[in-house]
Amino acid sequence: MDTKYIFVTGGVSSSLGKGILTASLAKLLQARKMRVTIQKFDPYINIDPGTLNPYEHGECYVTEDGAETDLDLGHYERFLGVYTSKANNVTTGKVYKTVIEKEREGAYLGKTVQVVPHITDEIKRRMLLLGKTGKYDVVLTEIGGTVGDIESLPFIEAERQLHWELPDDDIVTIHLTLIPYLRAAKELKTKPTQHSVKQLQEYGIQPDIIVCRTEMPLFESMKRKVALFCNVKENAVIECLDSPSIYEVPLSMYKEGLDRIVLEKFGIKGAPEPDLTNWKAFLDRLNHPKYSVDIAVVGKYVELQDAYKSILESFVHAGAANLSKVNVHYVQSEELKDGNLDEKLGCYDGILVAPGFGERGLEGKIRACKYAREKGVPFFGICLGLQMAVIEFARDVCGILDANSTEIDPGAADPVIDLMEDQKSLTIKGGTMRLGAYKCHIENDTLAYRIYGKQDISERHRHRYEFNDKYLKVIEDHGMKASGRNPDTGLVEIVEITSHPFFIGVQFHPELKSTPEHPQPIFCAFVAAALKHKGKRDAK
Ligand code: GLN
């Protein structure tokens, strides 16, 4: 069988959930024993989102091979349980960079380099790249932005050309649109969808399937109307109702027949029915919690849900694993002051200090670490969270009063957290952090070992600063242990406080590898510790 290509475009409005729809369809095809991957084409000119403020673009997701990517890749991995890579996220910036570099090398000598055909050829090359590896039966491509945007036009044009170049039954376009409900008129409206499909048709693409996001069920007559005016068969108009959880979407898309119609378009007969046993078992646990816990996530990007996307999702997975609903409460680190810690943090069963960059809000994070340490509240520090826990411990327990990170104070007298050696000579900011998967060796008889149940693990990273080895002895002598280290460089990857019920900090980002079917062990253990802490508090 040739590799099949599915393109997902968006119409009417942004934020309709193209990523979730694409991941849900991929899940259904994977559950039918097909080998699938998903890639995202983003119209912005940055090479990757690594240099973007989370307020601009939400979380920056990091792949095993160290690519800084769009957060939708996180959804792809969580739904499929299959790693993505550098090749799975293409931006306009990457496309132009390749073309301009080729031009400088003289690859187009004599020719005027143009959007069509040079940019579109490079887009097409990348659209087909993963399919050509022979590793996948189906490659799904999500096109970022909304049809009609100036920025995404070259992507749409490349997609049009592929419809022309590939056999008809190797390529399908799905258009995700919105059917708004006008409350005053008590009516659902199809006009915006008709317009957005017309726009796509104007660009030369006839969508094969139209998925309609809606908050009210669509009448058959309404589906017929969309089908008629958008020129698709009636069974190719799919209703996508608002869902209580993103993880329900594969099941609702199955009910609507999205995967069946895709297989029909591809001319694939006799595919096995999807096996979603593990997925449904997860949903069952998710939907029937017996307990609940309240966790504080202390960070500085708390106004924006998407800034800590993978952390939030990891709590959903770990909550289900513990039969517990996890209520995550964002706490703005800048608001934490010495006098208000009880009021701001006293009501939570666990405290997570979030990753981050720059100086803003750091002293608040340090206070949160101190509070958790002194009050015996389960504590989980991620990346910057580990760094702040080390500074707090050095200052308050080891008496190193000037302990600091050189990220906060480049001239710190006691830089317990310091810029990594190989970062010191770097001047370029994009893609130069310590990125991607690295091994970590865990010591026996530690909390980390009890959590992972093994000594050799691998997790993903995104940082420039590290635990300064010069302070290791004094810090360990006072009771904070480096329980996990990189086997090649010795870099401290995990710290814990032995005498505390649950206090762990990690230099890596465990949230990037949590999935519903394989919840991340530290998140699971942290939720379990929070439940225990809650039990103790309630008993008082
Ligand atoms: N800013 C810190 C560093 O660069 C922590 C990074 C993070 O939390 N991802 O090391």
Coordinates of C-alpha atoms and ligand atoms in Angstrom, one line a residue:
M1 CA 0.0 0.0 0.0
D2 CA 1.2 3.5 -0.8
T3 CA 1.7 5.9 2.1
K4 CA -1.6 7.8 2.6
Y5 CA -1.7 11.5 3.4
I6 CA -4.3 13.3 5.4
F7 CA -4.3 17.1 5.6
V8 CA -6.3 19.0 8.2
T9 CA -7.1 22.6 7.6
G10 CA -9.0 25.0 9.8
G11 CA -11.7 27.5 8.9
V12 CA -13.8 30.3 10.5
S13 CA -11.8 30.7 13.7
S14 CA -8.6 29.6 15.4
S15 CA -8.6 27.5 18.5
L16 CA -11.1 25.0 17.2
G17 CA -8.9 22.1 18.2
K18 CA -7.3 21.0 14.9
G19 CA -4.5 19.3 16.9
I20 CA -6.9 17.3 19.0
L21 CA -9.0 16.3 15.9
T22 CA -5.9 15.3 14.0
A23 CA -4.6 13.3 17.0
S24 CA -8.0 11.7 17.5
L25 CA -8.2 10.5 13.9
A26 CA -4.6 9.3 14.1
K27 CA -5.5 7.4 17.3
L28 CA -8.4 5.6 15.6
L29 CA -6.3 4.6 12.6
Q30 CA -3.5 3.4 14.9
A31 CA -6.1 1.4 16.9
R32 CA -6.9 -0.2 13.5
K33 CA -3.3 -1.4 13.4
M34 CA -2.0 1.2 11.0
R35 CA 1.4 2.9 11.5
V36 CA 0.7 6.6 11.8
T37 CA 2.5 9.8 12.4
I38 CA 1.4 13.5 12.6
Q39 CA 3.2 16.6 11.6
K40 CA 2.4 20.2 12.0
F41 CA 3.2 23.0 9.5
D42 CA 3.2 26.4 11.2
P43 CA 3.0 29.6 9.2
Y44 CA 5.2 31.8 11.4
I45 CA 8.7 32.9 10.4
N46 CA 10.5 31.9 13.6
I47 CA 12.6 28.8 12.9
D48 CA 10.9 27.2 15.9
P49 CA 9.0 28.4 19.0
G50 CA 12.1 28.1 21.2
T51 CA 12.6 31.8 21.3
L52 CA 9.0 32.7 21.8
N53 CA 7.6 33.8 25.1
P54 CA 5.0 31.3 26.4
Y55 CA 2.5 34.2 26.4
E56 CA 2.8 34.3 22.6
H57 CA 2.6 30.7 21.8
G58 CA 1.9 28.5 24.9
E59 CA 4.3 25.8 26.0
C60 CA 7.3 24.9 23.9
Y61 CA 7.3 21.2 23.5
V62 CA 10.6 19.3 23.3
T63 CA 11.0 16.1 21.3
E64 CA 13.4 13.2 22.1
D65 CA 15.9 14.4 19.5
G66 CA 15.9 17.9 21.0
A67 CA 13.6 19.9 18.7
E68 CA 11.7 22.8 20.3
T69 CA 8.3 22.5 18.8
D70 CA 4.6 23.5 18.8
L71 CA 2.6 22.3 21.8
D72 CA 0.3 20.3 19.4
L73 CA 3.2 17.8 19.1
G74 CA 2.6 17.1 22.8
H75 CA -1.0 16.1 22.0
Y76 CA 0.2 13.9 19.1
E77 CA 2.6 12.0 21.4
R78 CA 0.0 11.8 24.3
F79 CA -2.6 10.3 22.0
L80 CA -0.4 8.0 20.0
G81 CA 2.2 7.1 22.5
V82 CA 4.7 7.4 19.7
Y83 CA 7.6 9.8 19.7
T84 CA 7.7 12.7 17.2
S85 CA 11.0 14.3 16.0
K86 CA 12.5 17.4 14.4
A87 CA 10.9 16.4 11.1
N88 CA 7.4 16.6 12.6
N89 CA 7.2 20.4 13.0
V90 CA 7.9 22.6 10.0
T91 CA 7.7 26.4 10.1
T92 CA 7.8 29.0 7.3
G93 CA 11.1 30.0 8.8
K94 CA 12.6 26.6 8.3
V95 CA 11.3 26.4 4.8
Y96 CA 12.7 29.8 3.8
K97 CA 16.0 29.1 5.6
T98 CA 16.5 25.9 3.5
V99 CA 15.6 27.7 0.2
I100 CA 17.8 30.7 1.0
E101 CA 20.8 28.6 1.9
K102 CA 20.4 26.6 -1.3
E103 CA 20.2 29.9 -3.2
R104 CA 23.5 31.0 -1.6
E105 CA 25.1 27.7 -2.5
G106 CA 24.2 28.3 -6.1
A107 CA 21.6 25.6 -6.4
Y108 CA 19.3 27.8 -8.4
L109 CA 21.9 29.5 -10.5
G110 CA 20.3 31.5 -13.2
K111 CA 16.8 31.3 -11.8
T112 CA 14.7 33.9 -10.0
V113 CA 13.8 32.2 -6.7
Q114 CA 10.1 32.5 -6.0
V115 CA 7.3 31.4 -3.7
V116 CA 6.0 29.3 -6.5
P117 CA 7.7 26.9 -7.3
H118 CA 10.7 27.1 -5.0
I119 CA 9.1 27.6 -1.6
T120 CA 6.1 25.4 -2.4
D121 CA 8.5 22.7 -3.7
E122 CA 10.4 22.8 -0.4
I123 CA 7.1 22.6 1.5
K124 CA 6.0 19.6 -0.6
R125 CA 9.3 17.9 0.0
R126 CA 8.8 18.2 3.7
M127 CA 5.2 17.2 3.6
L128 CA 6.2 13.9 2.0
L129 CA 9.4 13.4 3.9
L130 CA 8.1 11.2 6.7
G131 CA 6.0 9.2 4.3
K132 CA 9.1 8.4 2.3
T133 CA 10.8 6.7 5.3
G134 CA 8.6 3.7 4.8
K135 CA 7.9 3.7 8.5
Y136 CA 4.3 4.9 8.2
D137 CA 1.1 3.8 6.5
V138 CA -0.5 7.2 7.1
V139 CA 1.0 10.7 7.6
L140 CA -1.4 13.3 9.0
T141 CA -0.5 16.9 8.4
E142 CA -2.0 19.7 10.4
I143 CA -1.8 23.1 8.7
G144 CA -1.5 25.8 11.4
G145 CA -3.6 29.0 11.2
T146 CA -7.0 29.5 9.5
V147 CA -7.8 29.3 5.8
G148 CA -7.6 32.8 4.4
D149 CA -4.6 33.9 6.4
I150 CA -1.9 35.4 4.2
E151 CA 0.8 33.5 6.0
S152 CA -0.5 30.0 5.4
L153 CA -1.1 30.4 1.6
P154 CA 2.1 28.7 0.4
F155 CA 1.2 25.6 2.6
I156 CA -2.3 25.5 1.1
E157 CA -0.9 25.9 -2.4
A158 CA 1.6 23.0 -1.8
E159 CA -1.3 20.9 -0.5
R160 CA -3.3 21.7 -3.7
Q161 CA -0.4 20.6 -5.8
L162 CA -0.1 17.3 -3.9
H163 CA -3.8 16.7 -4.6
W164 CA -2.9 17.0 -8.3
E165 CA 0.3 15.0 -8.1
L166 CA -0.7 12.0 -5.9
P167 CA -3.3 9.3 -6.9
D168 CA -6.8 10.4 -5.7
D169 CA -7.0 7.6 -3.2
D170 CA -3.7 8.5 -1.5
I171 CA -4.7 12.0 -0.2
V172 CA -7.6 13.3 1.8
T173 CA -8.3 16.9 3.0
I174 CA -10.4 17.4 6.1
H175 CA -11.6 20.9 6.9
L176 CA -12.4 21.7 10.5
T177 CA -14.9 24.5 10.9
L178 CA -17.2 26.1 13.4
I179 CA -21.0 26.1 13.3
P180 CA -21.8 28.9 15.7
Y181 CA -25.0 28.9 17.8
L182 CA -26.7 32.2 18.0
R183 CA -28.4 32.3 21.4
A184 CA -30.8 35.2 20.7
A185 CA -32.0 33.6 17.5
K186 CA -31.7 30.0 19.0
E187 CA -30.2 28.9 15.7
L188 CA -27.1 27.2 14.5
K189 CA -25.5 29.0 11.5
T190 CA -23.8 27.3 8.6
K191 CA -22.9 30.4 6.6
P192 CA -19.4 30.9 8.0
T193 CA -18.6 27.3 7.1
Q194 CA -19.9 27.8 3.6
H195 CA -17.7 30.8 3.2
S196 CA -14.6 29.2 4.6
V197 CA -15.0 26.2 2.3
K198 CA -15.6 28.5 -0.7
Q199 CA -12.3 30.2 0.3
L200 CA -10.5 26.8 0.2
Q201 CA -12.2 26.0 -3.1
E202 CA -10.9 29.3 -4.5
Y203 CA -7.4 28.1 -3.7
G204 CA -8.1 24.9 -5.7
I205 CA -8.8 22.5 -2.8
Q206 CA -12.1 20.6 -2.5
P207 CA -12.2 19.2 1.0
D208 CA -13.3 15.6 1.2
I209 CA -14.6 15.8 4.7
I210 CA -16.0 18.6 6.8
V211 CA -15.8 18.4 10.6
C212 CA -18.1 20.9 12.3
R213 CA -17.3 22.0 15.8
T214 CA -20.6 22.9 17.5
E215 CA -21.9 23.4 21.0
M216 CA -25.4 22.0 19.9
P217 CA -26.2 18.8 18.0
L218 CA -26.6 19.4 14.3
F219 CA -30.0 18.4 12.7
E220 CA -29.8 16.1 9.7
S221 CA -31.2 19.0 7.6
M222 CA -28.3 21.1 8.6
K223 CA -25.7 18.5 7.7
R224 CA -27.4 18.2 4.3
K225 CA -27.2 21.9 3.8
V226 CA -23.5 21.9 4.6
A227 CA -23.0 18.9 2.3
L228 CA -24.9 20.5 -0.6
F229 CA -23.3 23.9 -0.4
C230 CA -19.8 22.7 0.4
N231 CA -19.9 20.0 -2.3
V232 CA -19.3 16.9 -0.1
K233 CA -21.3 13.8 0.5
E234 CA -23.7 13.9 3.4
N235 CA -21.9 11.2 5.4
A236 CA -18.7 13.3 5.0
V237 CA -20.2 16.1 7.2
I238 CA -19.1 15.1 10.7
E239 CA -20.4 16.7 13.9
C240 CA -17.9 17.4 16.6
L241 CA -19.7 18.4 19.7
D242 CA -17.9 20.1 22.6
S243 CA -16.5 17.4 24.8
P244 CA -15.9 17.2 28.6
S245 CA -12.3 16.0 27.9
I246 CA -10.0 16.0 24.9
Y247 CA -9.5 12.3 25.5
E248 CA -13.2 11.6 24.6
V249 CA -12.7 13.0 21.1
P250 CA -11.4 9.8 19.5
L251 CA -14.5 8.0 20.7
S252 CA -16.9 10.6 19.5
M253 CA -15.2 10.7 16.2
Y254 CA -15.5 7.0 16.0
K255 CA -19.2 7.2 16.7
E256 CA -19.5 9.8 13.9
G257 CA -17.7 7.5 11.5
L258 CA -14.7 9.8 10.7
D259 CA -12.2 7.0 10.5
R260 CA -14.6 4.9 8.3
I261 CA -15.1 7.6 5.8
V262 CA -11.3 8.3 5.6
L263 CA -10.7 4.5 4.9
E264 CA -13.4 4.6 2.3
K265 CA -11.8 7.6 0.6
F266 CA -8.5 5.7 0.6
G267 CA -10.2 2.6 -0.8
I268 CA -9.0 0.5 2.1
K269 CA -11.4 -2.4 2.8
G270 CA -11.4 -4.9 5.6
A271 CA -9.4 -2.8 8.2
P272 CA -9.8 -4.3 11.7
E273 CA -12.2 -2.4 14.0
P274 CA -10.2 0.0 16.4
D275 CA -9.0 -1.7 19.6
L276 CA -9.3 1.1 22.2
T277 CA -9.3 -1.2 25.3
N278 CA -6.5 0.7 27.2
W279 CA -7.8 4.1 26.1
K280 CA -11.3 3.3 27.4
A281 CA -9.9 1.9 30.6
F282 CA -8.1 5.2 31.1
L283 CA -11.3 7.1 30.4
D284 CA -13.2 5.0 32.8
R285 CA -10.8 5.8 35.6
L286 CA -10.8 9.5 34.6
N287 CA -14.6 9.7 34.6
H288 CA -15.1 7.9 37.9
P289 CA -12.6 9.4 40.4
K290 CA -13.0 8.3 44.0
Y291 CA -10.8 10.9 45.6
S292 CA -9.7 14.5 44.9
V293 CA -6.6 16.5 45.6
D294 CA -5.7 20.1 45.3
I295 CA -2.3 21.0 43.9
A296 CA -0.7 24.4 43.6
V297 CA 1.3 25.0 40.5
V298 CA 3.6 28.0 41.3
G299 CA 4.7 29.8 38.1
K300 CA 4.8 33.1 36.4
Y301 CA 2.9 32.3 33.2
V302 CA -0.2 31.4 35.2
E303 CA -2.6 33.6 33.3
L304 CA -2.3 31.4 30.2
Q305 CA -3.6 27.8 30.4
D306 CA -1.4 26.7 27.5
A307 CA 1.9 27.8 29.1
Y308 CA 2.0 24.6 31.3
K309 CA 0.0 22.4 28.9
S310 CA 2.0 19.2 29.4
I311 CA 2.1 19.6 33.2
L312 CA -1.7 19.9 33.3
E313 CA -2.1 16.9 31.1
S314 CA 0.3 14.9 33.2
F315 CA -1.9 15.6 36.2
V316 CA -4.9 14.3 34.3
H317 CA -3.0 11.1 33.6
A318 CA -1.6 10.7 37.1
G319 CA -5.0 11.6 38.6
A320 CA -6.7 8.8 36.6
A321 CA -3.9 6.4 37.7
N322 CA -4.7 7.3 41.3
L323 CA -8.5 7.2 40.8
S324 CA -8.3 10.8 41.9
K325 CA -9.5 14.1 40.4
V326 CA -6.6 16.5 40.5
N327 CA -7.6 20.1 40.9
V328 CA -4.7 22.3 39.7
H329 CA -4.6 25.8 41.1
Y330 CA -2.3 28.3 39.6
V331 CA -0.4 30.5 42.0
Q332 CA 1.4 33.5 40.7
S333 CA 4.9 33.3 42.0
E334 CA 5.3 37.1 42.1
E335 CA 2.5 37.3 44.6
L336 CA 4.2 35.1 47.2
K337 CA 5.6 37.1 50.1
D338 CA 7.0 36.1 53.4
G339 CA 3.8 37.2 55.2
N340 CA 1.2 35.5 53.0
L341 CA 2.4 32.0 52.4
D342 CA -0.1 30.3 54.7
E343 CA -2.9 32.2 53.0
K344 CA -1.6 31.5 49.5
L345 CA -0.4 28.0 49.8
G346 CA -1.8 26.6 53.1
C347 CA -4.9 25.0 51.5
Y348 CA -3.1 22.7 49.0
D349 CA -2.1 19.0 49.2
G350 CA 1.0 19.4 47.1
I351 CA 3.1 22.2 45.6
L352 CA 4.7 22.0 42.2
V353 CA 7.2 24.7 41.3
A354 CA 7.1 25.1 37.5
P355 CA 9.8 25.5 34.9
G356 CA 10.6 29.0 33.6
F357 CA 13.2 31.5 32.5
G358 CA 14.4 34.9 33.7
E359 CA 14.4 36.7 37.0
R360 CA 10.7 37.6 37.4
G361 CA 8.9 35.8 40.2
L362 CA 12.0 33.8 41.3
E363 CA 12.0 34.9 44.9
G364 CA 8.4 33.8 45.2
K365 CA 9.3 30.4 43.9
I366 CA 12.1 30.2 46.5
R367 CA 9.5 31.0 49.2
A368 CA 7.2 28.2 47.9
C369 CA 10.1 25.7 48.1
K370 CA 10.8 26.8 51.7
Y371 CA 7.2 26.5 52.7
A372 CA 6.8 23.0 51.3
R373 CA 10.1 21.9 52.9
E374 CA 9.3 23.3 56.3
K375 CA 5.6 22.3 56.4
G376 CA 6.2 18.8 55.1
V377 CA 3.9 19.4 52.1
P378 CA 4.7 17.1 49.1
F379 CA 6.9 19.1 46.7
F380 CA 7.8 18.6 43.1
G381 CA 10.2 21.0 41.4
I382 CA 10.7 20.9 37.6
C383 CA 13.8 22.3 36.0
L384 CA 13.8 25.9 37.4
G385 CA 11.8 24.4 40.3
L386 CA 14.8 22.1 41.2
Q387 CA 17.1 25.1 40.9
M388 CA 15.0 27.2 43.2
A389 CA 14.7 24.3 45.7
V390 CA 18.5 24.0 45.8
I391 CA 19.0 27.8 46.3
E392 CA 16.5 27.8 49.2
F393 CA 18.1 24.7 50.8
A394 CA 21.6 26.2 50.4
R395 CA 20.5 29.5 52.0
D396 CA 18.3 28.3 54.8
V397 CA 19.7 24.9 55.7
C398 CA 23.3 25.1 54.8
G399 CA 23.7 28.8 55.8
I400 CA 25.1 29.9 52.4
L401 CA 23.3 33.2 52.6
D402 CA 24.4 34.5 49.2
A403 CA 23.5 31.3 47.4
N404 CA 21.9 32.2 44.0
S405 CA 21.6 31.3 40.4
T406 CA 23.7 33.2 37.9
E407 CA 20.6 33.5 35.9
I408 CA 19.3 35.9 38.6
D409 CA 22.6 37.4 39.6
P410 CA 25.5 36.8 37.2
G411 CA 28.0 38.0 39.8
A412 CA 26.5 35.8 42.6
A413 CA 29.1 35.2 45.4
D414 CA 27.8 31.6 45.8
P415 CA 26.5 30.4 42.4
V416 CA 24.9 27.1 43.6
I417 CA 23.2 27.1 40.2
D418 CA 25.5 28.1 37.4
L419 CA 25.5 28.4 33.6
M420 CA 26.6 25.1 32.1
E421 CA 30.2 25.1 30.9
D422 CA 29.4 24.5 27.2
Q423 CA 26.8 27.3 27.3
K424 CA 29.3 30.0 28.4
S425 CA 30.7 30.7 24.9
L426 CA 27.4 30.7 23.1
T427 CA 26.1 33.9 21.6
I428 CA 23.2 32.5 19.6
K429 CA 19.9 32.0 21.5
G430 CA 17.9 29.7 19.1
G431 CA 18.1 26.0 19.6
T432 CA 21.3 26.2 21.8
M433 CA 20.0 25.0 25.2
R434 CA 20.7 21.5 26.5
L435 CA 17.8 19.9 24.6
G436 CA 16.2 16.6 24.3
A437 CA 16.7 13.1 25.9
Y438 CA 19.6 12.4 28.2
K439 CA 20.2 9.4 30.4
C440 CA 20.1 9.6 34.1
H441 CA 21.4 7.1 36.6
I442 CA 19.5 6.8 39.9
E443 CA 21.0 5.7 43.1
N444 CA 19.5 2.7 44.9
D445 CA 17.5 3.3 48.1
T446 CA 16.3 6.7 47.2
L447 CA 12.8 8.2 46.6
A448 CA 13.6 8.5 42.9
Y449 CA 14.5 4.8 42.8
R450 CA 11.2 3.9 44.5
I451 CA 9.3 6.0 42.1
Y452 CA 10.9 4.7 38.9
G453 CA 11.6 1.2 40.1
K454 CA 14.8 1.1 38.1
Q455 CA 18.2 2.8 38.0
D456 CA 18.6 3.8 34.4
I457 CA 16.1 6.2 32.9
S458 CA 16.0 8.8 30.2
E459 CA 14.1 12.1 30.2
R460 CA 14.0 15.2 28.1
H461 CA 15.7 18.5 28.9
R462 CA 15.5 22.2 28.1
H463 CA 17.9 24.4 30.1
R464 CA 21.1 26.3 30.3
Y465 CA 21.8 26.3 34.0
E466 CA 22.8 23.4 36.3
F467 CA 23.5 22.4 39.9
N468 CA 27.1 23.6 40.6
D469 CA 29.0 20.5 41.7
K470 CA 31.3 22.6 43.9
Y471 CA 28.4 22.8 46.4
L472 CA 27.3 19.2 46.2
K473 CA 29.2 18.0 49.3
V474 CA 28.0 20.7 51.6
I475 CA 24.4 20.4 50.3
E476 CA 24.4 16.6 50.6
D477 CA 25.9 16.8 54.1
H478 CA 22.9 18.8 55.2
G479 CA 20.4 16.3 53.9
M480 CA 19.5 17.2 50.3
K481 CA 20.7 14.3 48.1
A482 CA 21.6 14.2 44.5
S483 CA 19.8 10.9 43.8
G484 CA 20.1 11.0 40.0
R485 CA 23.0 12.1 37.8
N486 CA 23.9 12.0 34.1
P487 CA 26.1 8.9 33.8
D488 CA 28.4 10.6 31.2
T489 CA 28.8 14.1 32.6
G490 CA 27.9 13.7 36.3
L491 CA 25.4 16.6 36.0
V492 CA 22.9 16.5 38.8
E493 CA 19.5 15.5 37.4
I494 CA 17.4 14.7 40.6
V495 CA 17.6 16.1 44.1
E496 CA 15.5 15.0 47.1
I497 CA 15.3 15.7 50.8
T498 CA 15.7 12.4 52.6
S499 CA 13.9 13.5 55.9
H500 CA 10.9 15.0 54.1
P501 CA 7.8 12.9 53.3
F502 CA 8.0 13.8 49.6
F503 CA 10.4 16.4 48.3
I504 CA 11.8 15.9 44.8
G505 CA 13.3 18.2 42.2
V506 CA 14.3 17.3 38.7
Q507 CA 16.4 19.1 36.1
F508 CA 14.5 17.4 33.3
H509 CA 10.9 17.8 32.1
P510 CA 9.1 14.6 33.0
E511 CA 5.8 16.1 31.9
L512 CA 6.9 15.7 28.3
K513 CA 6.6 11.9 28.3
S514 CA 3.4 11.4 30.2
T515 CA 0.5 9.8 28.3
P516 CA -2.9 8.5 29.3
E517 CA -1.8 4.9 28.7
H518 CA 1.6 5.4 30.4
P519 CA 1.3 8.1 33.1
Q520 CA 4.6 9.5 34.2
P521 CA 5.9 7.9 37.4
I522 CA 6.9 11.1 39.3
F523 CA 3.5 12.7 38.7
C524 CA 1.8 9.5 39.8
A525 CA 3.9 9.3 43.0
F526 CA 3.4 13.1 43.7
V527 CA -0.4 12.7 43.4
A528 CA -0.3 9.7 45.7
A529 CA 1.8 11.7 48.2
A530 CA -0.6 14.6 48.0
L531 CA -3.5 12.2 48.7
K532 CA -1.7 10.9 51.7
H533 CA -0.9 14.4 52.9
K534 CA -4.6 15.3 52.5
G535 CA -5.6 12.3 54.5
K536 CA -3.3 13.3 57.3
R537 CA -4.5 16.9 57.3
D538 CA -8.1 15.8 57.3
A539 CA -7.4 13.5 60.3
K540 CA -6.1 16.4 62.3
Ligands
GLN1 N1 16.0 29.0 33.3 C1 16.5 27.7 33.7 C2 17.6 27.3 32.9 O1 17.8 27.7 31.8 C3 15.4 26.7 33.8 C4 14.8 26.3 32.5 C5 13.5 25.5 32.6 O2 12.9 25.6 33.7 N2 13.2 24.9 31.6 O3 18.4 26.4 33.3

